[in-house]
Each structure stands twice: as C-alpha cells, then as structure tokens.
Tab-separated table of C-alpha atoms in Angstrom:
chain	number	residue	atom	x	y	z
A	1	UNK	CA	0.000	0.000	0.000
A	2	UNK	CA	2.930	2.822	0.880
A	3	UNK	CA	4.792	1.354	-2.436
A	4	UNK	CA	1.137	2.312	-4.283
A	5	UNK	CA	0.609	5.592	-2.453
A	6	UNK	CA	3.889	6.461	-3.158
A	7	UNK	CA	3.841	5.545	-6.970
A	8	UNK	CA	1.158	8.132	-6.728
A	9	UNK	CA	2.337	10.774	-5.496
A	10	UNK	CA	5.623	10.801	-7.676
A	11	UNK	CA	2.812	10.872	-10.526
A	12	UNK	CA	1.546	14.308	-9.171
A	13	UNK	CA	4.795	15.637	-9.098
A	14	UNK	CA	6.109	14.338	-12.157
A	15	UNK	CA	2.896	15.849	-13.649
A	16	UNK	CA	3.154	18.938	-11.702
A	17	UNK	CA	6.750	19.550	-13.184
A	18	UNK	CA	5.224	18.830	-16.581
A	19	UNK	CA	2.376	21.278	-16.202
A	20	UNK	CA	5.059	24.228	-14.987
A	21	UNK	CA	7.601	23.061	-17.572
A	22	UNK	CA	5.003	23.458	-19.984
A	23	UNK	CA	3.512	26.693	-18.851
A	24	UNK	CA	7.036	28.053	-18.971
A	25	UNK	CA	7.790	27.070	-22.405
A	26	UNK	CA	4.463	28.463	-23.533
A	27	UNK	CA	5.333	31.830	-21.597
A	28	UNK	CA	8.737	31.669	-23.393
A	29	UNK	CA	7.722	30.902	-26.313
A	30	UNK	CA	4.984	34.156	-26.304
A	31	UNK	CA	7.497	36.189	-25.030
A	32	UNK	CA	9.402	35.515	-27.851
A	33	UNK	CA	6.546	35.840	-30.498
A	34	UNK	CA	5.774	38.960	-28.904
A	35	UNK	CA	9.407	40.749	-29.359
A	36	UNK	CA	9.591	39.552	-32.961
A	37	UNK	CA	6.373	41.226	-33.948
A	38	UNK	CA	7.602	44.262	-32.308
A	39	UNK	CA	10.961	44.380	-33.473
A	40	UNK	CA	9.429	43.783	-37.219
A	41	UNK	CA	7.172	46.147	-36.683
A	42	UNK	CA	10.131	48.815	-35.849
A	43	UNK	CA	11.958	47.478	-38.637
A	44	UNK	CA	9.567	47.828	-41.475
A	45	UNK	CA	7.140	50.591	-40.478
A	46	UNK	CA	9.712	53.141	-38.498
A	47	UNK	CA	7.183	55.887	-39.821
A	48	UNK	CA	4.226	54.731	-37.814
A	49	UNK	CA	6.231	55.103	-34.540
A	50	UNK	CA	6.831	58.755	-35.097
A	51	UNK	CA	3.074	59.320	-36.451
A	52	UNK	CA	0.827	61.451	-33.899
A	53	UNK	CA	-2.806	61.579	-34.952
A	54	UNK	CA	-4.421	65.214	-35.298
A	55	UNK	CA	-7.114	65.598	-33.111
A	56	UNK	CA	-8.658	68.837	-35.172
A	57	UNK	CA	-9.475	66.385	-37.899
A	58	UNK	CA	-12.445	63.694	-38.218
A	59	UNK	CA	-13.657	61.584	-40.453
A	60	UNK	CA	-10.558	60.256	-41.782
A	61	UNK	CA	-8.691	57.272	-40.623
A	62	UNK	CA	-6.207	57.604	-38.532
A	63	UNK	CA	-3.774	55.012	-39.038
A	64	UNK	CA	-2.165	53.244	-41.836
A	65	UNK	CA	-3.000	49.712	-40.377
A	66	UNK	CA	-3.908	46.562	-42.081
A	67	UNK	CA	-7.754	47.036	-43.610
A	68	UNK	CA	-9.818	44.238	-45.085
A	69	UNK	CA	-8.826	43.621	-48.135
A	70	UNK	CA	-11.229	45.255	-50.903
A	71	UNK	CA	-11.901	44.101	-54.134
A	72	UNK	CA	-9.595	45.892	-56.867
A	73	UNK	CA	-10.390	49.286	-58.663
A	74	UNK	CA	-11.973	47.711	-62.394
A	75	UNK	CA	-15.583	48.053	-61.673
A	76	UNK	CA	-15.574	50.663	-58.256
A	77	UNK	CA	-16.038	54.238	-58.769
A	78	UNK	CA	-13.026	55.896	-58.032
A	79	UNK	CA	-14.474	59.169	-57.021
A	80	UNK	CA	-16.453	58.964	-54.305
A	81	UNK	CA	-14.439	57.899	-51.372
A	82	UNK	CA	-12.256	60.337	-48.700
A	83	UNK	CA	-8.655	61.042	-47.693
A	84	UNK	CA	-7.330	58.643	-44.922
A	85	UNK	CA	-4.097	58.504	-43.490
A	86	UNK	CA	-1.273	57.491	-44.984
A	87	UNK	CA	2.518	58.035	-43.671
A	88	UNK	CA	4.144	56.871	-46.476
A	89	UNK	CA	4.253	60.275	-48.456
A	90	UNK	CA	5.165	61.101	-52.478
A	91	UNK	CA	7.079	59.343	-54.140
A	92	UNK	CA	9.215	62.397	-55.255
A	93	UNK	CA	10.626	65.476	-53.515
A	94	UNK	CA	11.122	69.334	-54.325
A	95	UNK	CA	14.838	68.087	-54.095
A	96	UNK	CA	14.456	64.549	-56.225
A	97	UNK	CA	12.336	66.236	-58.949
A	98	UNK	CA	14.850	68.880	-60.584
A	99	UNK	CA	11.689	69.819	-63.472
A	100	UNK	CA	9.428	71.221	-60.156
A	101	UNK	CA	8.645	74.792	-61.826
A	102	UNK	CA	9.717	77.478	-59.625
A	103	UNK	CA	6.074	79.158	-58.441
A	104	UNK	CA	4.958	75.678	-57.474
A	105	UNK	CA	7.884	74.449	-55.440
A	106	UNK	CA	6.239	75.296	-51.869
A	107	UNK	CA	9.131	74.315	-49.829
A	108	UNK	CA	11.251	76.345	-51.773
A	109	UNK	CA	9.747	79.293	-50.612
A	110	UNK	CA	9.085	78.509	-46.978
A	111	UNK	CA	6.597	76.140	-46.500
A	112	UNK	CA	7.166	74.279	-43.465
A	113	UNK	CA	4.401	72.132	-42.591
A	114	UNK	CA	4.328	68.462	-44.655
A	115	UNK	CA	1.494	66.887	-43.160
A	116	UNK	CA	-0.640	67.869	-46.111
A	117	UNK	CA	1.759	65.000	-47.623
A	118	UNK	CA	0.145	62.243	-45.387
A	119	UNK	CA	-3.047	61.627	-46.801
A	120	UNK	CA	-4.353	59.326	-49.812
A	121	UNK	CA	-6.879	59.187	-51.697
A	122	UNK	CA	-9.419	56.395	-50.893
A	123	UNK	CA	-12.642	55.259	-52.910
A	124	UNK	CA	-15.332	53.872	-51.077
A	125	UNK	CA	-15.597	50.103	-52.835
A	126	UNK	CA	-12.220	49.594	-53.705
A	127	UNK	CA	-8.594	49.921	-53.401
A	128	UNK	CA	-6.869	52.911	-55.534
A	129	UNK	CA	-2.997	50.985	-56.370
A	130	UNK	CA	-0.452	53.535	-55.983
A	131	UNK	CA	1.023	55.005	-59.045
A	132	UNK	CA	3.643	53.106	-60.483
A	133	UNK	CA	5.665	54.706	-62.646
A	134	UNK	CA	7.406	51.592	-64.414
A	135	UNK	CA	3.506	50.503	-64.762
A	136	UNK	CA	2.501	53.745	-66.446
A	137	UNK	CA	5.196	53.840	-68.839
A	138	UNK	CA	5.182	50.073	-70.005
A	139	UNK	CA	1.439	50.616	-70.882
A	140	UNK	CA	2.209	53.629	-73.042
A	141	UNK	CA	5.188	52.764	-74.340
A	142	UNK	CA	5.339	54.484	-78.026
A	143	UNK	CA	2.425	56.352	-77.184
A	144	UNK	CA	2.192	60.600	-77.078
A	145	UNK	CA	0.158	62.521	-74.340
A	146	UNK	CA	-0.548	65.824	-74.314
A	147	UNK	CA	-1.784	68.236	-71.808
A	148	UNK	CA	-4.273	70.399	-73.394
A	149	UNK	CA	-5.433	73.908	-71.447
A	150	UNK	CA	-4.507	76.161	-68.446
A	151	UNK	CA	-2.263	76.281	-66.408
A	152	UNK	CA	-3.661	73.390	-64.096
A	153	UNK	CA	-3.291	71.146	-66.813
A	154	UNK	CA	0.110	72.315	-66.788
A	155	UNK	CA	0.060	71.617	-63.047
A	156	UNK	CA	-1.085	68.261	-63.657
A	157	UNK	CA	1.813	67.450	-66.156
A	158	UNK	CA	4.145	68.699	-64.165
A	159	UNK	CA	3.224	66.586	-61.091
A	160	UNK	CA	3.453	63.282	-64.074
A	161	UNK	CA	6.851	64.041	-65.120
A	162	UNK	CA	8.400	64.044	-61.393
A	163	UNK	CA	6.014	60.749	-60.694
A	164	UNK	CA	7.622	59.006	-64.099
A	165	UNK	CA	11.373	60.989	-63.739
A	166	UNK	CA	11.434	58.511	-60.031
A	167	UNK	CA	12.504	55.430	-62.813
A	168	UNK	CA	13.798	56.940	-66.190
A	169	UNK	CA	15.073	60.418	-66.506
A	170	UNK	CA	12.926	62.767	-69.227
A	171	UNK	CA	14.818	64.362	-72.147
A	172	UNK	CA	13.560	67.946	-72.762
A	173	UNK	CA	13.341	68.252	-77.108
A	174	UNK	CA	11.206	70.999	-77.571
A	175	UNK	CA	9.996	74.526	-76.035
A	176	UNK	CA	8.425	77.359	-77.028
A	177	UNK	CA	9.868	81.186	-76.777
A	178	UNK	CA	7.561	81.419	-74.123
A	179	UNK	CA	7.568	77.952	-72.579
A	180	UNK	CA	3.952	77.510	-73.097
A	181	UNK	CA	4.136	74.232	-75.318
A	182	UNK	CA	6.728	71.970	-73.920
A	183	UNK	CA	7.343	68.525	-75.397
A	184	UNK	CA	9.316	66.104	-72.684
A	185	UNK	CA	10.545	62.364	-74.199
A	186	UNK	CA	11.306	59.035	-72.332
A	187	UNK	CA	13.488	57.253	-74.596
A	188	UNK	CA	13.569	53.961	-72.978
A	189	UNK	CA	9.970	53.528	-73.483
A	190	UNK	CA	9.351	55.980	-76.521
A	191	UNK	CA	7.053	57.783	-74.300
A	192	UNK	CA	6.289	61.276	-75.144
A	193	UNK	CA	4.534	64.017	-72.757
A	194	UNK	CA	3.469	67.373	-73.740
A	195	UNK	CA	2.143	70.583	-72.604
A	196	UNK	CA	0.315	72.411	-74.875
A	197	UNK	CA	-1.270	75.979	-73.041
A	198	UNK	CA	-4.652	77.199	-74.593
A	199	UNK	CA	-6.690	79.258	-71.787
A	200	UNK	CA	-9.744	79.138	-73.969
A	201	UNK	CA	-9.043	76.149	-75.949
A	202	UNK	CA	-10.580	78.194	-78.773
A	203	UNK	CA	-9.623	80.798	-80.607
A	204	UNK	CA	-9.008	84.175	-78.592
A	205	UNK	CA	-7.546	87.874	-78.734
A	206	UNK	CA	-6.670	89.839	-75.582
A	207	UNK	CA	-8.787	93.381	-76.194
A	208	UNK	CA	-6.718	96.385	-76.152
A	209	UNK	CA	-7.557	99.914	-75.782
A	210	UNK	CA	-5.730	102.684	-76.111
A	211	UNK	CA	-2.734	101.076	-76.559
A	212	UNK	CA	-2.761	98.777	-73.542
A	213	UNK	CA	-4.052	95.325	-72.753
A	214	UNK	CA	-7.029	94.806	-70.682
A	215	UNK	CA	-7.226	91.238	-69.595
A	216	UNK	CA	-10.316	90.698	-70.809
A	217	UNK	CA	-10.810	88.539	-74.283
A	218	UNK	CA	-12.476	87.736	-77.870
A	219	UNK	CA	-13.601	84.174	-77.707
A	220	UNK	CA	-14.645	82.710	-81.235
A	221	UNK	CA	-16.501	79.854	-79.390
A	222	UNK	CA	-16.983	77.888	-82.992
A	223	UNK	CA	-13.036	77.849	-83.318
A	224	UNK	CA	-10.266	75.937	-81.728
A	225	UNK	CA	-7.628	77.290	-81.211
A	226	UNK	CA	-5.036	75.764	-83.824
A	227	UNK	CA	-2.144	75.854	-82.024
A	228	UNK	CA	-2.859	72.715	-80.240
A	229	UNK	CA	-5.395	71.240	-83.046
A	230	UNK	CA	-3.056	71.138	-85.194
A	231	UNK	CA	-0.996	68.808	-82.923
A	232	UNK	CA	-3.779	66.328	-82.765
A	233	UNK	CA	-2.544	63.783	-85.809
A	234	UNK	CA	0.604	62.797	-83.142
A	235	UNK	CA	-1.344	62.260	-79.985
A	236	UNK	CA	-2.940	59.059	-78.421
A	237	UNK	CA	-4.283	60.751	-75.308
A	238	UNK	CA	-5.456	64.079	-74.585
A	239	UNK	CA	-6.151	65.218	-71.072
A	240	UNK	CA	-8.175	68.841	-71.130
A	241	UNK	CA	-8.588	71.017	-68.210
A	242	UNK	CA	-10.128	74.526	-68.864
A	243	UNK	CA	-12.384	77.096	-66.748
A	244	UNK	CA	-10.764	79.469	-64.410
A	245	UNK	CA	-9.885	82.003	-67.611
A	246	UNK	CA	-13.300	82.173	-68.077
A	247	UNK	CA	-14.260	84.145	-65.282
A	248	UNK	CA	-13.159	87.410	-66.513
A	249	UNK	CA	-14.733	89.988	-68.690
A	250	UNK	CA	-15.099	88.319	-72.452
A	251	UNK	CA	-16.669	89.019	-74.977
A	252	UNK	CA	-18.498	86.244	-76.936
A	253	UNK	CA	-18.479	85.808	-80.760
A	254	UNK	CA	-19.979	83.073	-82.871
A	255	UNK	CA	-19.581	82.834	-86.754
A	256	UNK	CA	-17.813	86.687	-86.348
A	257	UNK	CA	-20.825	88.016	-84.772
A	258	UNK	CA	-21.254	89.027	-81.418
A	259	UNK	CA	-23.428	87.259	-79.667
A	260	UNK	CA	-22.924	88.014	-75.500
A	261	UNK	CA	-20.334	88.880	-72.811
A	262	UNK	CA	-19.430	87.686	-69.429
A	263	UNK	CA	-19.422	89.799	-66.890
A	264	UNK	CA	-19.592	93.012	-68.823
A	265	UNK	CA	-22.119	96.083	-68.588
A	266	UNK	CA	-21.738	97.240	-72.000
A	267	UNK	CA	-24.970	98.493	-73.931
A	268	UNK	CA	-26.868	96.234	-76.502
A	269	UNK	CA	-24.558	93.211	-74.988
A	270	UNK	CA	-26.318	89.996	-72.870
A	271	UNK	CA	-24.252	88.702	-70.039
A	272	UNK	CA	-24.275	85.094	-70.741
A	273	UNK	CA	-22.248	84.069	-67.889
A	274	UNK	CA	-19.231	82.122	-67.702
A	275	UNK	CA	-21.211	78.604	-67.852
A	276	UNK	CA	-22.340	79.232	-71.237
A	277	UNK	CA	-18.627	79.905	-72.545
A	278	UNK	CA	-16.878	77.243	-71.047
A	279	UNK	CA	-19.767	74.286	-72.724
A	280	UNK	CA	-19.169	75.744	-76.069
A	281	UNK	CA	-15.506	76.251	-75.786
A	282	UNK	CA	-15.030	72.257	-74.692
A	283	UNK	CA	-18.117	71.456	-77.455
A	284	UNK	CA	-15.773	73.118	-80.151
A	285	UNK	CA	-12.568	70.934	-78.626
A	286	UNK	CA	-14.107	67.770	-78.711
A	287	UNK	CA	-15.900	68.452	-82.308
A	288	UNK	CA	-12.611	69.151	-83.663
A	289	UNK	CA	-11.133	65.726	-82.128
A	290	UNK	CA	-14.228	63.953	-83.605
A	291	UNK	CA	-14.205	65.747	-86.867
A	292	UNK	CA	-10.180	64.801	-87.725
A	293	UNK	CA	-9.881	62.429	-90.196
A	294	UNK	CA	-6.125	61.790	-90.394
A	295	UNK	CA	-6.163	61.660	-86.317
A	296	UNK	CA	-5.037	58.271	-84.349
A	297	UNK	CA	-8.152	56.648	-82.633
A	298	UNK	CA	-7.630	59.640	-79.620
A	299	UNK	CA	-8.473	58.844	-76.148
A	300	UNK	CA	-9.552	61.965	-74.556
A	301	UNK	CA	-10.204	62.669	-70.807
A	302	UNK	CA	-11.884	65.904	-69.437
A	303	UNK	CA	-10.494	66.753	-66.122
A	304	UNK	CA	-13.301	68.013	-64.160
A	305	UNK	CA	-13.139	71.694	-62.572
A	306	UNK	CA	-10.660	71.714	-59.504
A	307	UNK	CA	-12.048	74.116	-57.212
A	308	UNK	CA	-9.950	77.536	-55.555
A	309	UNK	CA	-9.750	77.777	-51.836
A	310	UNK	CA	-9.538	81.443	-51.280
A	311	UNK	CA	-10.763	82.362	-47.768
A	312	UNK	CA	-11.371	85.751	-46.327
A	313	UNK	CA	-11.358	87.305	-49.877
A	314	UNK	CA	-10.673	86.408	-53.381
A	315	UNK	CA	-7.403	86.756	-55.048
A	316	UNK	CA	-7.620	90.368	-55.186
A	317	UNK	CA	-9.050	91.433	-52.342
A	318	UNK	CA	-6.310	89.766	-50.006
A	319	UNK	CA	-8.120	86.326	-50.191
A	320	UNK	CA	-5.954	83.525	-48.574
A	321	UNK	CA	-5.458	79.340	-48.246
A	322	UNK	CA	-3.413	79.132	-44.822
A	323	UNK	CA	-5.158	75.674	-43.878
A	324	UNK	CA	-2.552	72.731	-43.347
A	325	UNK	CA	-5.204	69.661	-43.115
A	326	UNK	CA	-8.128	68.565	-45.441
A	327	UNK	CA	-11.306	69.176	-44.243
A	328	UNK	CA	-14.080	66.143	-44.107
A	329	UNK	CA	-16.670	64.885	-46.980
A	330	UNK	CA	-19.374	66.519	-44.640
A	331	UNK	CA	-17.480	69.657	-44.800
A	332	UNK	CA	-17.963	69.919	-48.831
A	333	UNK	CA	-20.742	72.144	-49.857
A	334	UNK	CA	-21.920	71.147	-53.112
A	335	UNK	CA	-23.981	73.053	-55.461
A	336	UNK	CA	-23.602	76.446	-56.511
A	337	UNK	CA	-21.039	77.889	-59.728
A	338	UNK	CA	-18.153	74.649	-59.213
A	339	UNK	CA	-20.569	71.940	-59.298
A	340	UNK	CA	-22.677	73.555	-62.066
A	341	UNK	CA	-19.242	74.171	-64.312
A	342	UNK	CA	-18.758	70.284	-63.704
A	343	UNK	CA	-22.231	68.993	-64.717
A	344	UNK	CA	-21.214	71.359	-67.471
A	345	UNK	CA	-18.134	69.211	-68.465
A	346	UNK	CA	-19.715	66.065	-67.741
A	347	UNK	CA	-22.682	67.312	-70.169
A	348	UNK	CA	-20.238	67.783	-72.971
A	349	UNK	CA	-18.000	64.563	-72.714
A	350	UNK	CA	-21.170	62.436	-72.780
A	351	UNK	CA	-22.065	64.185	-76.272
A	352	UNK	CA	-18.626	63.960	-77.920
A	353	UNK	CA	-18.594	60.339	-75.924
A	354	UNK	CA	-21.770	59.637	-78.249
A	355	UNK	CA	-20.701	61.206	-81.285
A	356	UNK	CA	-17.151	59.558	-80.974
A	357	UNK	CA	-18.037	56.109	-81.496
A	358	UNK	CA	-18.363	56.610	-85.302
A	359	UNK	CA	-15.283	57.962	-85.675
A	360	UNK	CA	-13.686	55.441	-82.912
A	361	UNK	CA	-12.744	57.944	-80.566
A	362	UNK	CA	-13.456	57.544	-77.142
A	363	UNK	CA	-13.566	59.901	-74.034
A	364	UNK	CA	-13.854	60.171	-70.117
A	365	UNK	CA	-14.122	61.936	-67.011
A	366	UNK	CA	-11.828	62.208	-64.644
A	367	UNK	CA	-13.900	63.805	-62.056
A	368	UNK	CA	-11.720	65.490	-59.326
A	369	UNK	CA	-14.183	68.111	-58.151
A	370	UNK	CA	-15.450	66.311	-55.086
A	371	UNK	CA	-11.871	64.843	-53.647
A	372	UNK	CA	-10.242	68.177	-54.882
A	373	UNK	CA	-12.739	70.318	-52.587
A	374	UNK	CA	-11.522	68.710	-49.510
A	375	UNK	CA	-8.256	69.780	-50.102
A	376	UNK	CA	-7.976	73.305	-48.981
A	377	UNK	CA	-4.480	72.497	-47.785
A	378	UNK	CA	-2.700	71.923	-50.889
A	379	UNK	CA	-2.372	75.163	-52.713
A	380	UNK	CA	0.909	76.912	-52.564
A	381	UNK	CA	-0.743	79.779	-50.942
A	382	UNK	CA	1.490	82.744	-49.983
A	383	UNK	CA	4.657	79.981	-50.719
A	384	UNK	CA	4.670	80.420	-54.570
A	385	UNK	CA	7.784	83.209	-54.703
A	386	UNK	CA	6.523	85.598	-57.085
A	387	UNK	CA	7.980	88.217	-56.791
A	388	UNK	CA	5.695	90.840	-58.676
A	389	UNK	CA	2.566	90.134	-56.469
A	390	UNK	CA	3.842	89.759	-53.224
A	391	UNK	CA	1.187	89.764	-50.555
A	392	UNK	CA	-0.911	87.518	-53.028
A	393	UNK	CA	-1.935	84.018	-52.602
A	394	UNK	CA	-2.128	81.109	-55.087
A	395	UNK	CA	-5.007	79.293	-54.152
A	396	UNK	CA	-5.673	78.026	-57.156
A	397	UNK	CA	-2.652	75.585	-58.286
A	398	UNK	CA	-1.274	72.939	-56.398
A	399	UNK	CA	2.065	72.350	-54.406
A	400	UNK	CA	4.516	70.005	-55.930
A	401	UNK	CA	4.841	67.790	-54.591
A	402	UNK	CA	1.218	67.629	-53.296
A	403	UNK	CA	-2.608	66.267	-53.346
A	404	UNK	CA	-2.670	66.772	-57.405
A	405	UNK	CA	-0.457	64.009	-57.471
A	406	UNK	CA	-3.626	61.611	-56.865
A	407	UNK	CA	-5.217	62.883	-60.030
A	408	UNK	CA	-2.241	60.819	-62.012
A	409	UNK	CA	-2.653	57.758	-59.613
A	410	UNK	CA	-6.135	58.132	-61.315
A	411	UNK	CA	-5.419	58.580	-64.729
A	412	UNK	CA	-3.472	55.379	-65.474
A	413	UNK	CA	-6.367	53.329	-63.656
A	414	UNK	CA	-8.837	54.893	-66.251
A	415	UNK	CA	-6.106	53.862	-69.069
A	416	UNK	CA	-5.959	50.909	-67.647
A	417	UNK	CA	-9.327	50.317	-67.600
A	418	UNK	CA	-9.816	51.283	-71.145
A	419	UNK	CA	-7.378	48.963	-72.305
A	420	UNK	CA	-8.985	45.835	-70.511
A	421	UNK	CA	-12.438	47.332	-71.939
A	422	UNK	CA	-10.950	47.319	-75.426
A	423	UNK	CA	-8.977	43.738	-75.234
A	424	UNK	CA	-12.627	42.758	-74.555
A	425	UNK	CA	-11.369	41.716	-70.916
C-alpha cells in the first residue's frame, strides 16, 4: 500500500513539473513571439512610430494599419471615397524632382508644414494601387500625351513628369519662346509628354484699348484654337482642363458676330455668364477631335473643374489658403457655380462620348471636383515666390509635390481600364 501511495504521489509531481515546464515554455515561447512582432514592426514601419494623430481632424482614418482587403479598382467608382491617413508620403521630392517649376515648389519658398503630404486618396468600394511609374510607362510605351489647357493642366503634367522621372530620366526636345508648349521624351519607353497651353481652348484675342491690354478677351466659341489642333494627328491621349480664364470679362463671338459677354455692362450686350462659354468652348474641342480624319483613334479625358480655396477674400481682395489639413466629406458644400461648371463638363463629354463612337474615338471623365474640394491644404498659398505680387496668394494651383499628385494615380487606372475594356477583358 505505501509502495502504491507512493507511486502516486511521484505521478503528481512528475505531472506537476510537466504542467510548470510546460507553462514556462508556452510563456517563453509568447514572449518571444511577442518581441519579434515588435521588433518587425520597428523594422519595417519606423514611420508609424513617429506618427501622432491630429485631433482637429475627423472623419478620416487615422492610421495606416492593415484594412480588409477590398476588391480591386476595375468596376468601383473611383471618385467617391475620402482622404485617410497614410505616412508613407510622395514618391518624389522638391529636391528629387529637378523639373518642379519654380512658383509651385512650396518648400522652396518657406513652406514648413508636410502633413498635407500624409493623406491618400481612398474610394469607397475599392482599393486605388499607388502610381507606379514603371507601370505607367510600359502601358504607353510608343504612345504621345498631351496636356491640353490652363495652367492646371500644366500643373497636372508637371506633377506626371516628377512621378515618371522617379525610374527613367525625361529628355527635354522641344519649347516654345515662351515655354507655353513643352514637349518632354522618355526614350527607354518611346514615351512622349506634352504641354500644350490654350486658356480658352478656342480661338481668342486679348482686347486692347488705347494702346494697352485689358485682360479681358475675344472668344470665337466655334473655333479651336489651332495651335494645339493642329498637334492632334501625333497624340494618343489628350487630357483637357479649362475654366478658371473664363471668369473674366469676355466678350463672346460666334460665326464673327457678337453674340454676348461675361461679366460686362456694355450696352446692346447679354451677359451670358461664364457657364455658357466654357460648354461651347469644350463642345468646339471635342468636335474638332471627332471631326479629324487623319487623327489616331484619340483617347480623350476631361479633367473636371478643380475648385480655388480662397478664404477671407478672393485673389484680389487679399483672399488667402493658410489651412494645413483637409477638411471632411461633410465639410464639402456642393452646389452652386463649381458643381454647375462640372455637370457642365460632364454634359459635354457624354455628347462627344456619343458622337465619338463613329469615328472610334473615345472619351472620359476624370472627375476630381469632389476629392479636390476637400483639399484646402494643398495650394501653394502665400509659398509660390513671385515676386511681382507679393502679398498675393495662389489658391488656385497645387504644391509640388502635393494632393494633385492623386489625379495621375487616377489617370493610369482609367487607361488601364480602357485597355482591358478594349482587349474585350
């Protein structure tokens, strides 16, 4: 019987010992786990330990950690969605992209604040890829794009040839006396971009009187302008962006007659409004696209009106853009002159978009109105260094680099789309 009890109680211990043995390899064991996670964590995502959330702001995420994984951008719509978080920044500097024009290079002249950098762009249904430059230029490889507009156009360009000058360095062949058409070529790939400036995209005269210019225009709303039409044999895609010239005092003219004004109080003269300018000006654009016979099968996108930011004034009256954070979908009041210059645009690429598949040309939106508007932050503001209108702001263009970036992020998922569309995919 002692032999038995004893037997027994060695059991206990020896299962005692097993149970702590156990318990302190599993401790171990979690301990270790634990201290690899972390240290990996240091290792690959330094930024996240420096990151401290804004309080001001709402409704964006706050952190770059892991989300569900969403189904990819081909059938989502990329435009409704917000900015969230996002440490990881541009993919370019001020000091990286040597082709950053001068007014547009913020930090140049004294911006200090970067945390306009950290956000992305997020649709709602799907997951936007970030912009690959090697992507972008293997899909047009031996293609052209042009630019065709304003100065945000321009803008726009600009912000592609840093994102694609990150993996193959741009050969400047061609500029104008006033560096208003500017042709840029990526010989590895045969890719050529160009800038081609028309404010009106049709045909325009500054008026003068007595000898001195007024700043107001003659727009022949049933003519391009042929310094960019006649470019339109060479080009596979056109990107248009037009509007904010329009808002001055013009005067109107169809077939050589007069037919209105905007913003003008002459006598025997209608005020049309700017609206009424800007649909016949892109109307004319996209006629001449679908009217030219000895054109390439064109893919045009209209750029939807990006919207100013001046605060406390316009940009006369000692209007300014000081913010340093987005503001919140909720924030965004739609309606009123931006929103009715976009259903404007979208209007007009729906009827080329109808009249263009006769002649096989096709075109889209690229609708940046709504993301754009929460972006009061990324205008260059008073940091634009011009020096003959100091005290204004630029409120209008963006900061290289900066949120405008997106809209290129954007353009080669519409390309990309379009290809898959047209590979019957």
């Amino acid at each position: 019987m002692k032999s038995a009890s004893k037997c027994r109680e060695l059991i206990k211990k020896d299962r005692f010992r097993s149970l702590a043995n156990t318990a302190s390899l599993f401790f171990y064991l979690s301990t270790l786990t634990l201290t690899i996670l972390f240290c990996s964590h240091l290792l690959y995502h330094p930024t996240n330990t420096k990151y401290t959330p804004n309080t001001h702001i709402h409704q964006f995420t706050q952190t770059t950690s892991i989300q569900p994984r969403l189904p990819d951008s081909e059938n989502c719509d990329l435009f409704k969605g917000q900015w969230i978080r996002d440490a990881t920044g541009s993919l370019y500097t001020n000091h990286s992209c040597t082709t950053i024009p001068f007014l547009r290079n913020c930090f140049l002249h004294g911006r200090k604040d970067t945390d306009f950098l950290q956000w992305r762009w997020k649709p709602d249904e799907c997951q936007l890829p970030r912009f690959s430059p090697d992507t972008f230029l293997t899909t047009l490889q031996d293609k052209t794009m042009a630019f065709i507009g304003d100065s945000i156009a321009r803008n726009q360009m600009e912000s592609l040839l840093c994102l694609l000058s990150t993996v193959e360095t741009p050969k400047a062949v061609e500029k104008d006396a006033e560096d208003r058409f500017t042709t840029w070529e990526f010989p590895k790939h045969n890719f050529t971009l160009m800038a081609m400036w028309s404010q009106f995209l049709v045909a325009s005269t500054e008026r003068v009187i007595n000898g001195s210019a007024t700043g107001g225009f003659d727009l022949h709303l049933d003519k391009v302008d042929s310094k960019w039409s006649e470019k339109l044999p060479s080009i596979d895609y056109a990107i248009f962006s037009d509007a904010h010239w329009f808002f001055r005092q013009n005067y109107l003219y169809e077939g050589g007659n007069l037919i209105g004004c905007v913003y003008c109080q002459g006598p025997n003269v209608t005020d049309l409004g700017p609206g009424l300018a800007i649909r016949k000006a892109f109307r004319a654009a996209f006629k001449a696209i679908n009217d030219c016979k000895n054109c390439r099968k064109i893919i045009s996108f209209l750029r939807t009106y990006s919207p100013s930011h001046f605060e406390n004034g316009t940009w006369n009256t000692g209007g300014g853009c000081n913010r340093t954070v987005p503001i919140g979908r909720d924030e965004v009041q739609k309606g009123g002159p931006d929103w009715d210059y976009r259903k404007i645009q979208m209007e007009e690429v729906e009827t080329a978009r109808n009249a263009g598949e006769k002649s096989g040309k096709k075109f889209e939106i690229l609708d940046v109105t709504e993301m754009m508007s929460m972006r009061v932050d990324g205008h260059p503001g008073v940091y634009w260094g011009n020096r003959w209108m100091k005290g204004y702001s630029d409120c209008i263009h963006w900061c290289l680099p900066g949120p405008i970036d997106v809209w290129n992020e954007l353009l080669l998922e519409l390309i990309k789309r379009q290809i898959k569309t047209e590979a019957g995919l």
